[in-house]
Tab-separated table of C-alpha atoms in Angstrom:
chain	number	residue	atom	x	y	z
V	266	UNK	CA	0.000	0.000	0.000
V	267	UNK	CA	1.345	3.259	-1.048
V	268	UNK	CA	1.578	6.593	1.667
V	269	UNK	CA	-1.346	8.867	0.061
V	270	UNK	CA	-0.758	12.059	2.344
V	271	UNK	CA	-4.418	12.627	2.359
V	272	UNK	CA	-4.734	9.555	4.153
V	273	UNK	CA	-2.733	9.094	6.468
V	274	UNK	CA	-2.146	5.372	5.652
V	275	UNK	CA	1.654	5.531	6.966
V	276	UNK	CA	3.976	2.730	6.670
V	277	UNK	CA	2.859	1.499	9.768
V	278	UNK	CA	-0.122	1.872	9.120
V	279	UNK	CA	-0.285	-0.193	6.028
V	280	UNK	CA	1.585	-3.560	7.854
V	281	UNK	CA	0.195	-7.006	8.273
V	282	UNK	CA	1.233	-8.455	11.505
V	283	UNK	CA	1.805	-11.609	11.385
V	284	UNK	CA	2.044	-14.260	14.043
V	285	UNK	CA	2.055	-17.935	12.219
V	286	UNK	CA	2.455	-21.780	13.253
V	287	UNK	CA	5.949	-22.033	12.657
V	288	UNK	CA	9.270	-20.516	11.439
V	289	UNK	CA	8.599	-22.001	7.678
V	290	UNK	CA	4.763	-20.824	7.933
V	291	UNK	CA	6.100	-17.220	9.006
V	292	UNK	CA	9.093	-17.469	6.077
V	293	UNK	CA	6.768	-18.460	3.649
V	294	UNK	CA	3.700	-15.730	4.185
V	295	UNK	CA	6.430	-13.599	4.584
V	296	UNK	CA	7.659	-14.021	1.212
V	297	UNK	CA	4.560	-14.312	0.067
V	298	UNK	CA	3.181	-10.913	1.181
V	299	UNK	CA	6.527	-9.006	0.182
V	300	UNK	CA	6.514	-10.557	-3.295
V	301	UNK	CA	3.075	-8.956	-3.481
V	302	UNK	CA	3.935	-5.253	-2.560
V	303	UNK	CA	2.828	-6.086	1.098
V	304	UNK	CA	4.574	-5.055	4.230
V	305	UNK	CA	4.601	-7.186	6.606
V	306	UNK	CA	6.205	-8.061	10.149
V	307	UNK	CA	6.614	-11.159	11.567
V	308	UNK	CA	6.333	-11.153	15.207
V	309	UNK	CA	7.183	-14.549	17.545
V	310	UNK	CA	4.760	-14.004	20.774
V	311	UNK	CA	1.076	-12.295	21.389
V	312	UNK	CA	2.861	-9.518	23.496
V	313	UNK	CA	5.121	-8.753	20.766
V	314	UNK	CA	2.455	-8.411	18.017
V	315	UNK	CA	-0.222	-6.721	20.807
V	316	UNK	CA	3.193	-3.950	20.968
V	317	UNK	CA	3.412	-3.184	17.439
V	318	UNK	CA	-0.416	-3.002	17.429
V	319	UNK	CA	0.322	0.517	19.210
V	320	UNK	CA	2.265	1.216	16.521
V	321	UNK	CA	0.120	1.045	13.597
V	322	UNK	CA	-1.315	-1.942	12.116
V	323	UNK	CA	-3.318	-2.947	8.858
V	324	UNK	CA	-3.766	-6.151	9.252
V	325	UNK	CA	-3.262	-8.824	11.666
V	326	UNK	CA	-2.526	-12.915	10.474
V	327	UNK	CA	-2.349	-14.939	13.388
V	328	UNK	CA	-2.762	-18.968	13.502
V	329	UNK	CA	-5.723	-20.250	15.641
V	330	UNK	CA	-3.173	-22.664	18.198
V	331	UNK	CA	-1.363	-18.863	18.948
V	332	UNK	CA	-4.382	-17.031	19.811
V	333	UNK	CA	-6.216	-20.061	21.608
V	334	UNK	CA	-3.740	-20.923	23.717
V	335	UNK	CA	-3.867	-17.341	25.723
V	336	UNK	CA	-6.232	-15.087	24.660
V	337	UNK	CA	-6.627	-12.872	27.291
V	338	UNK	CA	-3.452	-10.868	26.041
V	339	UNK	CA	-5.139	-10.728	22.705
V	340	UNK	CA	-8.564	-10.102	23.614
V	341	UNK	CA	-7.391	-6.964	25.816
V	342	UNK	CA	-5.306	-5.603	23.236
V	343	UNK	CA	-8.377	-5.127	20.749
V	344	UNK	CA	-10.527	-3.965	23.237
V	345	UNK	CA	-7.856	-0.967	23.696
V	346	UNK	CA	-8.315	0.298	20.027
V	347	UNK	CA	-9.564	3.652	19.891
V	348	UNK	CA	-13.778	4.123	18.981
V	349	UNK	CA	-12.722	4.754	15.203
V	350	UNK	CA	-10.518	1.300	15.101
V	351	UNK	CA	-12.128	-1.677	14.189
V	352	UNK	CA	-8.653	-3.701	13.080
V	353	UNK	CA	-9.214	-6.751	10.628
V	354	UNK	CA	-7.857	-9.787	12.360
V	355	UNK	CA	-7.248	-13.199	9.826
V	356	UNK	CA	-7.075	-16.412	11.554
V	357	UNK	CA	-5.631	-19.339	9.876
V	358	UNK	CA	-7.394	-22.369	11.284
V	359	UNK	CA	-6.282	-26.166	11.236
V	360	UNK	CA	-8.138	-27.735	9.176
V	361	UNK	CA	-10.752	-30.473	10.186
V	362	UNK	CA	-12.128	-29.902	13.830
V	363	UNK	CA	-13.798	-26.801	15.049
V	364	UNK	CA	-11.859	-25.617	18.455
V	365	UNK	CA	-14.459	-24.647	21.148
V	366	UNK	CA	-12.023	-22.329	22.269
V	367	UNK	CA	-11.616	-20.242	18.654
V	368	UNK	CA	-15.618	-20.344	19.058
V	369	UNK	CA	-15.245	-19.025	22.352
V	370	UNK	CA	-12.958	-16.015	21.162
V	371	UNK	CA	-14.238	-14.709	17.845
V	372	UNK	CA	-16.897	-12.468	19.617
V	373	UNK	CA	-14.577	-10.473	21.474
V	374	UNK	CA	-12.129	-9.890	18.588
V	375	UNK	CA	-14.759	-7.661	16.156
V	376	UNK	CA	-13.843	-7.511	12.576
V	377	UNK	CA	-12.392	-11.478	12.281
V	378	UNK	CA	-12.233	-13.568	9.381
V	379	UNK	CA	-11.452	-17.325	10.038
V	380	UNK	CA	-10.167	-18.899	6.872
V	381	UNK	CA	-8.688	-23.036	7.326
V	382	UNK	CA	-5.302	-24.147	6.302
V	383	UNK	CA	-3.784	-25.111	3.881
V	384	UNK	CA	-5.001	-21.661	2.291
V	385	UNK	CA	-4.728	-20.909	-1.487
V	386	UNK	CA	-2.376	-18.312	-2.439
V	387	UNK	CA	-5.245	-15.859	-4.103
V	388	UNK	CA	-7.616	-16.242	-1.151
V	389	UNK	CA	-5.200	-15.583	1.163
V	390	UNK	CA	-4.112	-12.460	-0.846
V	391	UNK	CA	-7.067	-11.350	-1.762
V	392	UNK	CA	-8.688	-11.349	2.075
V	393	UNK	CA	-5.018	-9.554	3.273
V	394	UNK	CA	-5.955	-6.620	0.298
V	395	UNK	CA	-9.616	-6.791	1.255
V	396	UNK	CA	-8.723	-5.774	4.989
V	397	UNK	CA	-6.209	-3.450	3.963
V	398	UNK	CA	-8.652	-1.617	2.113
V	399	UNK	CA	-10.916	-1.399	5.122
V	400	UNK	CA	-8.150	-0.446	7.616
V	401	UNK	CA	-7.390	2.212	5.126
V	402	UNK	CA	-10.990	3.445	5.159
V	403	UNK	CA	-10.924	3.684	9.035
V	404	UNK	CA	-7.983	5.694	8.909
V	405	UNK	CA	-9.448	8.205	6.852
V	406	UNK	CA	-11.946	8.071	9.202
V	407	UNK	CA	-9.472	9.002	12.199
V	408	UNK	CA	-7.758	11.852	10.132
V	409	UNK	CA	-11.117	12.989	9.787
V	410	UNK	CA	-12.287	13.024	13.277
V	411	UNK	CA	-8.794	14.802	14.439
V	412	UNK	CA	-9.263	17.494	11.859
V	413	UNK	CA	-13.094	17.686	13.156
V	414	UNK	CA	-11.114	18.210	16.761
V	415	UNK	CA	-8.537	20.599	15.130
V	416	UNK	CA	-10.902	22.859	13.713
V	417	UNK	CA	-13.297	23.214	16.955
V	418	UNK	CA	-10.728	23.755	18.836
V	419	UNK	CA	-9.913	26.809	16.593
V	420	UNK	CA	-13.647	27.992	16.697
V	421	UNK	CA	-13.310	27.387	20.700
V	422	UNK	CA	-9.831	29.532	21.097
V	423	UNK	CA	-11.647	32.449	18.743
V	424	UNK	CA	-14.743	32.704	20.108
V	425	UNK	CA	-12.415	33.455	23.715
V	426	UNK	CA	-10.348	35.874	22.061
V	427	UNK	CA	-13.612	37.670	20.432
V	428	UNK	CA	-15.426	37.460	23.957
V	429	UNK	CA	-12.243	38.523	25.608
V	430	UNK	CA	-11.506	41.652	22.901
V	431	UNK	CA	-15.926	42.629	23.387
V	432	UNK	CA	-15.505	42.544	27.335
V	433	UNK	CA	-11.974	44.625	27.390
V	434	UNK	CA	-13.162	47.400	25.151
V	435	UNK	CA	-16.646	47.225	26.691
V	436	UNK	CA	-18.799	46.414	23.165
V	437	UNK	CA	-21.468	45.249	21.965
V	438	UNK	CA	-22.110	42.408	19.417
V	439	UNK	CA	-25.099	43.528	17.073
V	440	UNK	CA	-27.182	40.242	15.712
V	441	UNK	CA	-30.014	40.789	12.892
V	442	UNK	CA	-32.244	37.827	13.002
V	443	UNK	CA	-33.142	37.869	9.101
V	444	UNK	CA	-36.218	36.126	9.080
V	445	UNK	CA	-37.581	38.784	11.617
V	446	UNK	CA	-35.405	41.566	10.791
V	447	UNK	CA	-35.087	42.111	14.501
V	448	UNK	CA	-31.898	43.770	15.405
V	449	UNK	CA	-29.935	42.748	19.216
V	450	UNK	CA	-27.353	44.136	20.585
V	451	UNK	CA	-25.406	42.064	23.670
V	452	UNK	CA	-24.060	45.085	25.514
């Protein structure tokens, strides 16, 4: 994903975390992902990957046996997300039998998309793009909220100085209500 200053969408910002199986699962998405103009990070525990959540993530890839076996950690880390964040998390799942536990999770993790190993190439690509896209979108959304914040507070610190410049020289602020055409005056 390409930096669009608009956006936002910083380097960061654009990364899949990933957390795999194994060493050769990690190598091999890895390679995978860069191969296809993706940035990626590999991380090797839940704390590690819940860290460089805090520091911008598109996407998260984590195998089900990683997150079920302590998801607390996990669980907590997603629930910290700011109000605009709603972070696409990909579980690979073994295929064959449904873990009670995964069951057990999936609620608390929002925006989750289970999808069983072995996993082919395109699907796994095209689900990685597909949340990318969507991360993207809530980042506009939070560069949109903190102008929203930026300007207000502008409107806030004028309206002081206006109120503040009206009570030192001891005026008045005329109003015409149009509709009316009746004319007020606040001193």
């Amino acid at each position: 994903m390409k930096n669009d200053p608009k956006t936002s969408f910083a380097d960061n910002e654009g990364r899949v975390l990933l957390l795999p199986p194994t060493r050769r699962d990690a190598e091999a998405i890895q390679r995978l992902l860069n191969d296809s103009a993706i940035s990626c990070l590999v991380c090797s525990t839940i704390a590690g990957l819940c860290d460089q959540v805090n520091r911008g993530a598109g996407a998260i890839l984590i195998a089900e046996e990683t997150l079920t076996a302590d998801p607390d950690p996990f669980i907590q880390c997603i629930a910290r997300q700011p109000v605009w964040s709603d972070l696409p998390t990909i579980i690979l799942s073994r295929s064959g039998v449904e873990l009670p536990k995964l069951t057990a999770v999936l609620p608390h993790l929002g925006n989750v998309n289970v999808i069983e190993r072995p996993v082919r190439i395109t699907t796994l690509l095209s689900l990685v793009r597909s949340s990318l896209r969507g991360r993207q979108r809530q980042y506009e959304v939070r560069s949109h909220l903190l102008e929203q914040r930026r300007i207000e507070q502008q409107l806030r610190s004028s309206e002081e100085r206006l109120r503040l410049a009206v009570q030192t020289g001891k005026l008045g602020i005329w109003e015409l209500d149009l509709p009316s055409g009746q004319m007020t005056c606040s001193s």
